[in-house]
Tab-separated table of C-alpha atoms and ligand atoms in Angstrom:
chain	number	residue	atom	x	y	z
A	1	UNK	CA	54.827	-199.828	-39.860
A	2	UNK	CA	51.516	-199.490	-37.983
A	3	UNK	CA	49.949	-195.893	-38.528
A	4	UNK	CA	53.101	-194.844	-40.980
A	5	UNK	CA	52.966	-196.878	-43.734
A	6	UNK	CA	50.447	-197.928	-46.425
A	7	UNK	CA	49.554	-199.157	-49.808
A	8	UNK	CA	50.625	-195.454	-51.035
A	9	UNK	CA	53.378	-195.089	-49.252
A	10	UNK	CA	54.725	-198.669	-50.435
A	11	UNK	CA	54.164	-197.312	-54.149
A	12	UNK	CA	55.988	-194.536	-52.925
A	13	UNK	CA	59.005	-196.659	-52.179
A	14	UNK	CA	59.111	-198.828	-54.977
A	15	UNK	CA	59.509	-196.088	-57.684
A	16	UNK	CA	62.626	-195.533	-55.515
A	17	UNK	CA	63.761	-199.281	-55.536
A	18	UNK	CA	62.608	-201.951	-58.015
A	19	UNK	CA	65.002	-204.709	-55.763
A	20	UNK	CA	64.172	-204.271	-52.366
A	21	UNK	CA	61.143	-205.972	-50.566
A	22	UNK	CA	58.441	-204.368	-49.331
A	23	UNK	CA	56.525	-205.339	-46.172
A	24	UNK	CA	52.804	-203.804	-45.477
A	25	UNK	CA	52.182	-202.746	-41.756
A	26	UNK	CA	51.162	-205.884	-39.434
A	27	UNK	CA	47.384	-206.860	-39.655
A	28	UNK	CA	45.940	-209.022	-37.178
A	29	UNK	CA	44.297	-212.153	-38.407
A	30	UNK	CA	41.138	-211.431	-36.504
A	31	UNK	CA	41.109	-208.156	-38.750
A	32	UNK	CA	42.123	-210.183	-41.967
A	33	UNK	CA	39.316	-212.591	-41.159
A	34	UNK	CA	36.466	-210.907	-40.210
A	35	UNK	CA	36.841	-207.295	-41.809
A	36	UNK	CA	36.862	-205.590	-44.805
A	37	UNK	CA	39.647	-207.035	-46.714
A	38	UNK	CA	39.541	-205.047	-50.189
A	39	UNK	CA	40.466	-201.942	-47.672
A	40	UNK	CA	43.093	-204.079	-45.151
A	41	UNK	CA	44.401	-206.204	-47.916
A	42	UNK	CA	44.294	-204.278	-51.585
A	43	UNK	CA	47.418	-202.667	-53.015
A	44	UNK	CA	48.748	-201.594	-56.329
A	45	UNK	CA	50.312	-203.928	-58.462
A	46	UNK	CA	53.330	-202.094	-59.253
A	47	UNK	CA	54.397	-202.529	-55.189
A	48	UNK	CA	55.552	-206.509	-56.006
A	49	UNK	CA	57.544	-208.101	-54.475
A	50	UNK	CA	55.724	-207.523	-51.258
A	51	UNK	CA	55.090	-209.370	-48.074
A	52	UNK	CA	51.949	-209.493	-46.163
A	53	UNK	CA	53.077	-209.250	-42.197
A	54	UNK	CA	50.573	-211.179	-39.430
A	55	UNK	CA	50.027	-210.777	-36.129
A	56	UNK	CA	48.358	-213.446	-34.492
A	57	UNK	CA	49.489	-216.549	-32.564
A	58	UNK	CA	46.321	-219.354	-33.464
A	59	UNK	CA	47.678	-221.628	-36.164
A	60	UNK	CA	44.775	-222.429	-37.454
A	61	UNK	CA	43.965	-218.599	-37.797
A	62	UNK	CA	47.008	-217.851	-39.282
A	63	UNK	CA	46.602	-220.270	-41.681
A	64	UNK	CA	43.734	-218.768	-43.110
A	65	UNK	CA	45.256	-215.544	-43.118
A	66	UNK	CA	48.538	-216.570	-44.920
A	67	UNK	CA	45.934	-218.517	-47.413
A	68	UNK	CA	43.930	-215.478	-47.810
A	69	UNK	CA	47.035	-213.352	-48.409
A	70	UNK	CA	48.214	-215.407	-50.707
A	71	UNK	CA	45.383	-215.136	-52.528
A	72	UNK	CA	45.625	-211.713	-52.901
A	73	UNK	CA	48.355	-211.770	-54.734
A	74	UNK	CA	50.947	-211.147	-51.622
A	75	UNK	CA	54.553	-212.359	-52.736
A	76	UNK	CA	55.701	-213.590	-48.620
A	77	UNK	CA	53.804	-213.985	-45.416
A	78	UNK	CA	55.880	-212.910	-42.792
A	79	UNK	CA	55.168	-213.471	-38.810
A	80	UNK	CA	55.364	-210.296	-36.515
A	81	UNK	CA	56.873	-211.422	-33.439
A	82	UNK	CA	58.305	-208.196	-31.930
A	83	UNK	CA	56.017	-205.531	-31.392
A	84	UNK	CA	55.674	-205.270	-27.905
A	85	UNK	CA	52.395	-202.759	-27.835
A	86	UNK	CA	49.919	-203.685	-24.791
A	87	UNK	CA	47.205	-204.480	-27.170
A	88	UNK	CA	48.726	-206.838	-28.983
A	89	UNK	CA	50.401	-208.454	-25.369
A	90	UNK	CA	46.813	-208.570	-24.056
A	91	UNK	CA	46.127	-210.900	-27.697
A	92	UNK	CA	48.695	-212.931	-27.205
A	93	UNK	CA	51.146	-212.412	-30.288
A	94	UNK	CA	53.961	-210.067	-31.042
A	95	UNK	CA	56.982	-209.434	-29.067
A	96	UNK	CA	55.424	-211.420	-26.072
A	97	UNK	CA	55.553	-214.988	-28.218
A	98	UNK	CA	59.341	-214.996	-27.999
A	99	UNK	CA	58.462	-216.551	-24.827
A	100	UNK	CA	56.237	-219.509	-26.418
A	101	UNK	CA	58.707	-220.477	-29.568
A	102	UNK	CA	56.814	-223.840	-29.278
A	103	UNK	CA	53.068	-221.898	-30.366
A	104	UNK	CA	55.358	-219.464	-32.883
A	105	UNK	CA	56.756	-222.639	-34.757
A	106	UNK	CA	53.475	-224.849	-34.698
A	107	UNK	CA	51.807	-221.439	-36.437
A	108	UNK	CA	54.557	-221.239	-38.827
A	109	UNK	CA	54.312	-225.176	-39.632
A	110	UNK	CA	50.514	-224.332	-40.024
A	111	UNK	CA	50.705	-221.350	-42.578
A	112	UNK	CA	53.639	-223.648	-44.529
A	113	UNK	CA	50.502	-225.931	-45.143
A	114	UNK	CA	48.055	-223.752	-46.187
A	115	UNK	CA	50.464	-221.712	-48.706
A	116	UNK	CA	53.249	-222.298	-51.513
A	117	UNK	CA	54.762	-218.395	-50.654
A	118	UNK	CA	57.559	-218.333	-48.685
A	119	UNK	CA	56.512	-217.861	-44.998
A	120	UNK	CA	58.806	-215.978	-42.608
A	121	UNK	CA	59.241	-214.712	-39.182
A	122	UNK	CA	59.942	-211.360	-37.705
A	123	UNK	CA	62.033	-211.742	-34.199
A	124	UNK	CA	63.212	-209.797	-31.330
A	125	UNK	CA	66.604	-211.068	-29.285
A	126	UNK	CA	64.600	-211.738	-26.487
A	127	UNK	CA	62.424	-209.997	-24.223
A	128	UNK	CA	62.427	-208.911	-20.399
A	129	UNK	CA	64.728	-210.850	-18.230
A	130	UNK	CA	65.121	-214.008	-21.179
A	131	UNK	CA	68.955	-214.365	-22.082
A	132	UNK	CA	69.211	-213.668	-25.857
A	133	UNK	CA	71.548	-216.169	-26.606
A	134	UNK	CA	68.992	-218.958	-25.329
A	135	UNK	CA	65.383	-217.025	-26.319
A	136	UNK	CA	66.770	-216.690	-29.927
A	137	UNK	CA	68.235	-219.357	-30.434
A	138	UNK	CA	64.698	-221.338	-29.518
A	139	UNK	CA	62.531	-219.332	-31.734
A	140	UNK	CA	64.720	-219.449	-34.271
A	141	UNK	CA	65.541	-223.419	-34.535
A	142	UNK	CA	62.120	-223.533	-33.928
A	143	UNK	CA	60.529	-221.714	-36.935
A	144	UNK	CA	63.035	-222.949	-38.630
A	145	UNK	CA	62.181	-226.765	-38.306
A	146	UNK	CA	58.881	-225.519	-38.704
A	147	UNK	CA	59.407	-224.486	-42.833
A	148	UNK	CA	60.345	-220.360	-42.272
A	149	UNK	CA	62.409	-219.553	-44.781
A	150	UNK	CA	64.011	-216.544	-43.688
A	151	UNK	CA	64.286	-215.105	-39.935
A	152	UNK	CA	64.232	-211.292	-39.388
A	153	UNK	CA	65.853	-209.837	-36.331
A	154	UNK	CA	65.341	-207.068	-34.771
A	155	UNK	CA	68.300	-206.851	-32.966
A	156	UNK	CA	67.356	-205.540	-29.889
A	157	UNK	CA	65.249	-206.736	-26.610
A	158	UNK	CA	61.565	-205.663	-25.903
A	159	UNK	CA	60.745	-204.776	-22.481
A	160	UNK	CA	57.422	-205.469	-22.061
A	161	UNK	CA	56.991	-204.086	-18.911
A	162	UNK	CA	57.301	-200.046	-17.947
A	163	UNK	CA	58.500	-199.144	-21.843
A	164	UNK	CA	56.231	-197.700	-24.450
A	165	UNK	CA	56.504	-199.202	-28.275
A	166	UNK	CA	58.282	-196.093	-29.082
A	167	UNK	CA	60.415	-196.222	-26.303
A	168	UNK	CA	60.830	-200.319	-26.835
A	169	UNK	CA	62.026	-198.951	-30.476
A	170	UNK	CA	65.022	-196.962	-28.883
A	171	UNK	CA	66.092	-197.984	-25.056
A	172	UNK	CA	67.019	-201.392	-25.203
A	173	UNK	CA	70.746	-201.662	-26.571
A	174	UNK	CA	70.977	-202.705	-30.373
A	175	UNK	CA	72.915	-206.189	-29.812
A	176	UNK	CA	74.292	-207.087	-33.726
A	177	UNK	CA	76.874	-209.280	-32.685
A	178	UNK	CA	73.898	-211.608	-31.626
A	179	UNK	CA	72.287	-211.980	-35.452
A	180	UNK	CA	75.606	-212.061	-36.551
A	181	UNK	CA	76.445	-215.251	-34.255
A	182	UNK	CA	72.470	-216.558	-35.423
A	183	UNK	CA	73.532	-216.125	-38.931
A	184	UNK	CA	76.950	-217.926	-38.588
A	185	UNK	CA	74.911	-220.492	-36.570
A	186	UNK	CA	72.579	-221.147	-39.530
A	187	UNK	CA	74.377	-220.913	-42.754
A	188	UNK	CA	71.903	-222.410	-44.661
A	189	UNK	CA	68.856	-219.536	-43.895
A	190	UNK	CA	68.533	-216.354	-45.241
A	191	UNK	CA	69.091	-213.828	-41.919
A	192	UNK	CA	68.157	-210.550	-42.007
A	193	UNK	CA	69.261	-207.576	-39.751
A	194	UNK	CA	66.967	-204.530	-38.515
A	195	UNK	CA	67.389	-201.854	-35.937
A	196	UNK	CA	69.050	-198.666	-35.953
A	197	UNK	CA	70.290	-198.946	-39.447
A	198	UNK	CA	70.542	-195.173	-40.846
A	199	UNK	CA	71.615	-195.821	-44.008
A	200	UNK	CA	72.884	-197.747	-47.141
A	201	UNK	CA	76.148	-197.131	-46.053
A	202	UNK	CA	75.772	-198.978	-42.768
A	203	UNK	CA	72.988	-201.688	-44.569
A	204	UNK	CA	76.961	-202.099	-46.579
A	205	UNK	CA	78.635	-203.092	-43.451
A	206	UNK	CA	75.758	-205.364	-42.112
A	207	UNK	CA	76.048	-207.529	-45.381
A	208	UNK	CA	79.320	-208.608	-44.958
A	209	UNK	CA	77.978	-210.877	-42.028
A	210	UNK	CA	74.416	-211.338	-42.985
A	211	UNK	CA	72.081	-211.887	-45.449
A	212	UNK	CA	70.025	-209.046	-45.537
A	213	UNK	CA	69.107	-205.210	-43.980
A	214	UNK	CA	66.072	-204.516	-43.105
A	215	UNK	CA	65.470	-200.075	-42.861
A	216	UNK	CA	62.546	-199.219	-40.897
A	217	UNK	CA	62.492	-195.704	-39.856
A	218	UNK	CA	65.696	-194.445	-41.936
A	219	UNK	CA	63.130	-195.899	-45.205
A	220	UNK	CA	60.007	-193.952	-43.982
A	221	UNK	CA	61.341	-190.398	-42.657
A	222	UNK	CA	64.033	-190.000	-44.948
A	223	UNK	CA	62.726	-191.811	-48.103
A	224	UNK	CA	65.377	-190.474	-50.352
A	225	UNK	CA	67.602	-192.714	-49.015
A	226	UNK	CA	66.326	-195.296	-51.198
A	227	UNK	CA	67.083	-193.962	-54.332
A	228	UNK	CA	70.815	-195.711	-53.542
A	229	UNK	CA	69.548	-199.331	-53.135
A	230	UNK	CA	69.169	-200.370	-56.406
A	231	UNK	CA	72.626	-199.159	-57.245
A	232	UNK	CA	74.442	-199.292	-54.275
A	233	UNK	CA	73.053	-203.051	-52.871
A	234	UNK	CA	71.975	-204.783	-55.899
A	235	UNK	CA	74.334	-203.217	-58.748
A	236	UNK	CA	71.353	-202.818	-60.633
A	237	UNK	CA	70.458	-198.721	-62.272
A	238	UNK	CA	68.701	-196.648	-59.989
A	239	UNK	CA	64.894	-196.158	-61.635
A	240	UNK	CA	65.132	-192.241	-60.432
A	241	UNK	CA	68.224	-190.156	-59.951
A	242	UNK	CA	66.237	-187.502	-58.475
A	243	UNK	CA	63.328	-187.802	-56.066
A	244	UNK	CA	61.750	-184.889	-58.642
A	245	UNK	CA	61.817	-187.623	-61.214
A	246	UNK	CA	60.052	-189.885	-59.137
A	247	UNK	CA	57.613	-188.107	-58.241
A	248	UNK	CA	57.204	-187.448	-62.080
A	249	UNK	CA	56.587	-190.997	-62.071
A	250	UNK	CA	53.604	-191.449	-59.256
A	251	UNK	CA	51.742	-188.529	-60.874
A	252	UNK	CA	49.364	-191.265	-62.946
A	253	UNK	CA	48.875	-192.849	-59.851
A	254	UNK	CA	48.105	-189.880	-57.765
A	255	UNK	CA	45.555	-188.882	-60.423
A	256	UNK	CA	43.984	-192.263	-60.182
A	257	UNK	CA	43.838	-192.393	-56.320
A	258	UNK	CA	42.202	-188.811	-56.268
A	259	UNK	CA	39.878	-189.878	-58.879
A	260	UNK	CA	38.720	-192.749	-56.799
A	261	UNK	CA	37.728	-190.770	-53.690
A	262	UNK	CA	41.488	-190.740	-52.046
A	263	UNK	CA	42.284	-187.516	-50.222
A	264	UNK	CA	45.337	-185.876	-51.483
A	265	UNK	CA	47.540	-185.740	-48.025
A	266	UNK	CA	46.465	-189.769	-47.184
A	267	UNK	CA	49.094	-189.909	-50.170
A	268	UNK	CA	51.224	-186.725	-49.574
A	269	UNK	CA	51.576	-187.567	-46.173
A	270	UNK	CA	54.283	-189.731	-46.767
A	271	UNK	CA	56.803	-187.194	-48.760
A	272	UNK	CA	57.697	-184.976	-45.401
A	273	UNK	CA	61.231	-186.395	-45.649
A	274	UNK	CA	61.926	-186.446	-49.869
A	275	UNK	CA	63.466	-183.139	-50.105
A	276	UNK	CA	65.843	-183.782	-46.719
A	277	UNK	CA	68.703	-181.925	-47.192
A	278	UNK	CA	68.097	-180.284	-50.190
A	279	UNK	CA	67.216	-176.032	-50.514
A	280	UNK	CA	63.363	-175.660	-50.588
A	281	UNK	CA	62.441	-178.812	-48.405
A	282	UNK	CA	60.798	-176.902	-45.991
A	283	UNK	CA	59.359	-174.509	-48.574
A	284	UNK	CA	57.950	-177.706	-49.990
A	285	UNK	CA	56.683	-179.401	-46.594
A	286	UNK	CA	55.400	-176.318	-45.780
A	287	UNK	CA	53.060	-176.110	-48.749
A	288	UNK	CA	51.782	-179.455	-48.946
A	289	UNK	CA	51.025	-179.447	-44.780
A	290	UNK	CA	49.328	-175.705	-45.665
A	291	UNK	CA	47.411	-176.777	-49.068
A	292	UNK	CA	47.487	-180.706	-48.946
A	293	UNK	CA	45.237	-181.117	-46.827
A	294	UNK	CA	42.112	-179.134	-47.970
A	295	UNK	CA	39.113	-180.822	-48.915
A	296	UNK	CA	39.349	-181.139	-52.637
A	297	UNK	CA	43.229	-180.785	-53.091
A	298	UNK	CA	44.059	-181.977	-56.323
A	299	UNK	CA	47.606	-183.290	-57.623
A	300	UNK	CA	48.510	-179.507	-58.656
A	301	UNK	CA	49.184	-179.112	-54.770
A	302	UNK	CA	52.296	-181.182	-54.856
A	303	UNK	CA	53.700	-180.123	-58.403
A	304	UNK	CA	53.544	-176.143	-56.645
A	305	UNK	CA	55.347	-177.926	-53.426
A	306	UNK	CA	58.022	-179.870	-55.917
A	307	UNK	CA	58.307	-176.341	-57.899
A	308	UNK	CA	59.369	-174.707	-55.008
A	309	UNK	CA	62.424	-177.553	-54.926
A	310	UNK	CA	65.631	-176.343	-56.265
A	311	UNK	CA	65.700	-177.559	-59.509
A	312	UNK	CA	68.676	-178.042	-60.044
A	313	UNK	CA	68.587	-179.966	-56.287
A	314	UNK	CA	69.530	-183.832	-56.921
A	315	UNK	CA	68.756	-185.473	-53.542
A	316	UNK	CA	72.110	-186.283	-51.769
A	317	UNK	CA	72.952	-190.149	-52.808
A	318	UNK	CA	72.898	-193.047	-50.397
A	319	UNK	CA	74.752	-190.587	-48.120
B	1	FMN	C1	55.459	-196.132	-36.216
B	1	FMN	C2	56.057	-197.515	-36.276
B	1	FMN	C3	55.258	-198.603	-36.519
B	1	FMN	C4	55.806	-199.895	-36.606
B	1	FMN	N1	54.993	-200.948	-36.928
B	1	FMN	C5	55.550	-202.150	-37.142
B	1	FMN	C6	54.776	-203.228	-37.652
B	1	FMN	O1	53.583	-203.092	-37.955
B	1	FMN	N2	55.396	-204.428	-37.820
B	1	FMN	C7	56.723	-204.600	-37.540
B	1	FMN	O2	57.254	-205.689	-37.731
B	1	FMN	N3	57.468	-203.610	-37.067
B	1	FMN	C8	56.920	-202.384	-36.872
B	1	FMN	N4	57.708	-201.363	-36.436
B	1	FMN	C9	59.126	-201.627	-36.090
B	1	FMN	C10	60.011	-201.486	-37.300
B	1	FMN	O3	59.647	-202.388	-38.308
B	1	FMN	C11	61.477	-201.778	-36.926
B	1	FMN	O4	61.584	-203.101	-36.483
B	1	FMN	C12	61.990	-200.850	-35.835
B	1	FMN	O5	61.560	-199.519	-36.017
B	1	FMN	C13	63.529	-200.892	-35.817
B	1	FMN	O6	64.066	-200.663	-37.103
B	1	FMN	P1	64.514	-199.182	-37.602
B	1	FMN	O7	65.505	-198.686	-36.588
B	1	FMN	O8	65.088	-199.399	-38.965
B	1	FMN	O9	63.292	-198.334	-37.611
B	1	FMN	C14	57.173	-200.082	-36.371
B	1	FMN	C15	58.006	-198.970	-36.148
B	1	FMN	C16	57.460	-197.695	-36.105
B	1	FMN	C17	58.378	-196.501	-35.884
């Protein structure tokens, strides 16, 4: 997610789930080829399996980008083709290219070329005034002839005109019934749902009619949440039962980061929502938004913040 997430914040995540994919934020392929791609591109090796997301609409560009990605080490090349921000309508790709499923597939059929990953597609239902039964249905048979191998929806409209990408996020209605029709349409492809899901408890309910849950904002501002994945959608054991244990576990890392020049809250940034629930969260927010982010903050910053947890405080399970 543009300006939430990053490579630490996808470490983050994984010592809460070993099973569930990881996406980076989407990078444009004018960025990916022609800036500095150790910074837009690098990421830890324990964050596998992760995709790389594009934004772009040139084929030929974003087969250079999916080749370049793949390169890297990136485990999926995935399309964006729903963020409706201005800036990326005025550059022709995002939300806006449900409109031109013909460019969206001849891109995918271009980035199946240039890599052996799998390459797959991000979606909207539609946008503006384009009936979602029709607009969907012709950007996904499209991509789909074209070699995607799995279609994300988000299953909602963008209204590219008047909304902002926050509001685009929120006021058009959440329309699941539609994926769930794509999904029964298309047996054979792996269909994943997004939008509005809160938690693994609802991600429960979506996978008895599709293939896959995708958690956007539940996954970033309430990171705890993930702690239940592991056990709850793959019947595999939980790596941490407590987020304090986790955080055990990205101490190394930490260490190494700040060591290298990284600034303590670029990391802690992302734990505003671990404690949620739990007695001491706000001591603990409080601390690392007070100490955090002070020139020369070392890893002893958080373990205070943690210390100021309840100990005793497991956080709340998949609730
Ligand atoms: C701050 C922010 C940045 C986002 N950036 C991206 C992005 O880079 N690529 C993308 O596909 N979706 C992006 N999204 C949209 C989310 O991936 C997701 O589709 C949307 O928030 C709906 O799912 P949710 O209700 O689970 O959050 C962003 C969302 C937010 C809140």
């Amino acid at each position: 997610m543009m300006d939430w997430t990053d490579r630490h914040c996808r470490v983050f995540h994984r010592l809460m789930t070993r099973r569930a994919r990881l996406y980076t934020e989407m990078l444009t392929t004018g960025a990916i080829i022609h800036g500095d791609r150790a910074r837009l591109l690098g990421y830890d090796a324990s964050e596998h399996p992760v995709a790389l997301q594009l934004g772009g609409s040139n084929p030929l560009d974003l087969a250079t980008s999916a080749k370049i990605g793949e390169d890297f080490g990136y485990d999926e090349i995935n399309l964006n083709v729903g963020c409706p921000s201005d800036r990326v309508k005025d550059g022709r790709f995002g939300a806006c290219l449900m409109a031109e499923p013909k460019l969206v597939a001849d891109g995918v059929a271009a980035m199946k070329r240039a890599v052996k990953i799998p390459v797959t597609v991000k979606c909207r239902i539609g946008i503006d005034d384009q009936d979602p039964e029709a607009a969907l249905d012709a950007l996904a048979h499209g991509v789909i002839a074209a070699g995607s191998d799995a279609l994300i929806v988000h299953a909602r409209k963008a209204w590219l005109n008047g909304l902002s990408p926050k509001e685009n996020r929120d006021i058009p209605p959440l329309d699941y019934d539609r994926v769930y029709r794509l999904k029964a349409a298309l047996p054979d492809v792996p269909v994943i749902i997004n939008g509005g899901i809160a938690s693994i408890a609802e991600a429960k309910e979506h996978l008895r009619h599709v293939d896959g849950v995708m958690l956007g904002r539940a996954a970033y501002q309430e990171p705890w949440r993930l702690l239940g994945v592991d056990a709850e959608l793959f019947g595999a054991v939980a790596p941490h039962a407590t987020m304090q244990s986790a955080f055990a576990a990205m101490m190394p890392y930490i260490e190494r980061a700040l060591a290298g020049g990284t600034r303590l809250h670029s990391i802690t940034r992302h734990f505003v929502g671990a404690f949620h629930g739990v007695p001491g969260a706000r001591a603990f927010r409080r601390h690392l938004a007070e100490k955090g982010v002070k020139a020369g903050a070392g890893a002893d910053v958080l373990r205070e913040a943690i210390a100021l947890v309840d100990e005793r405080a497991t956080a709340p399970m998949a609730a």
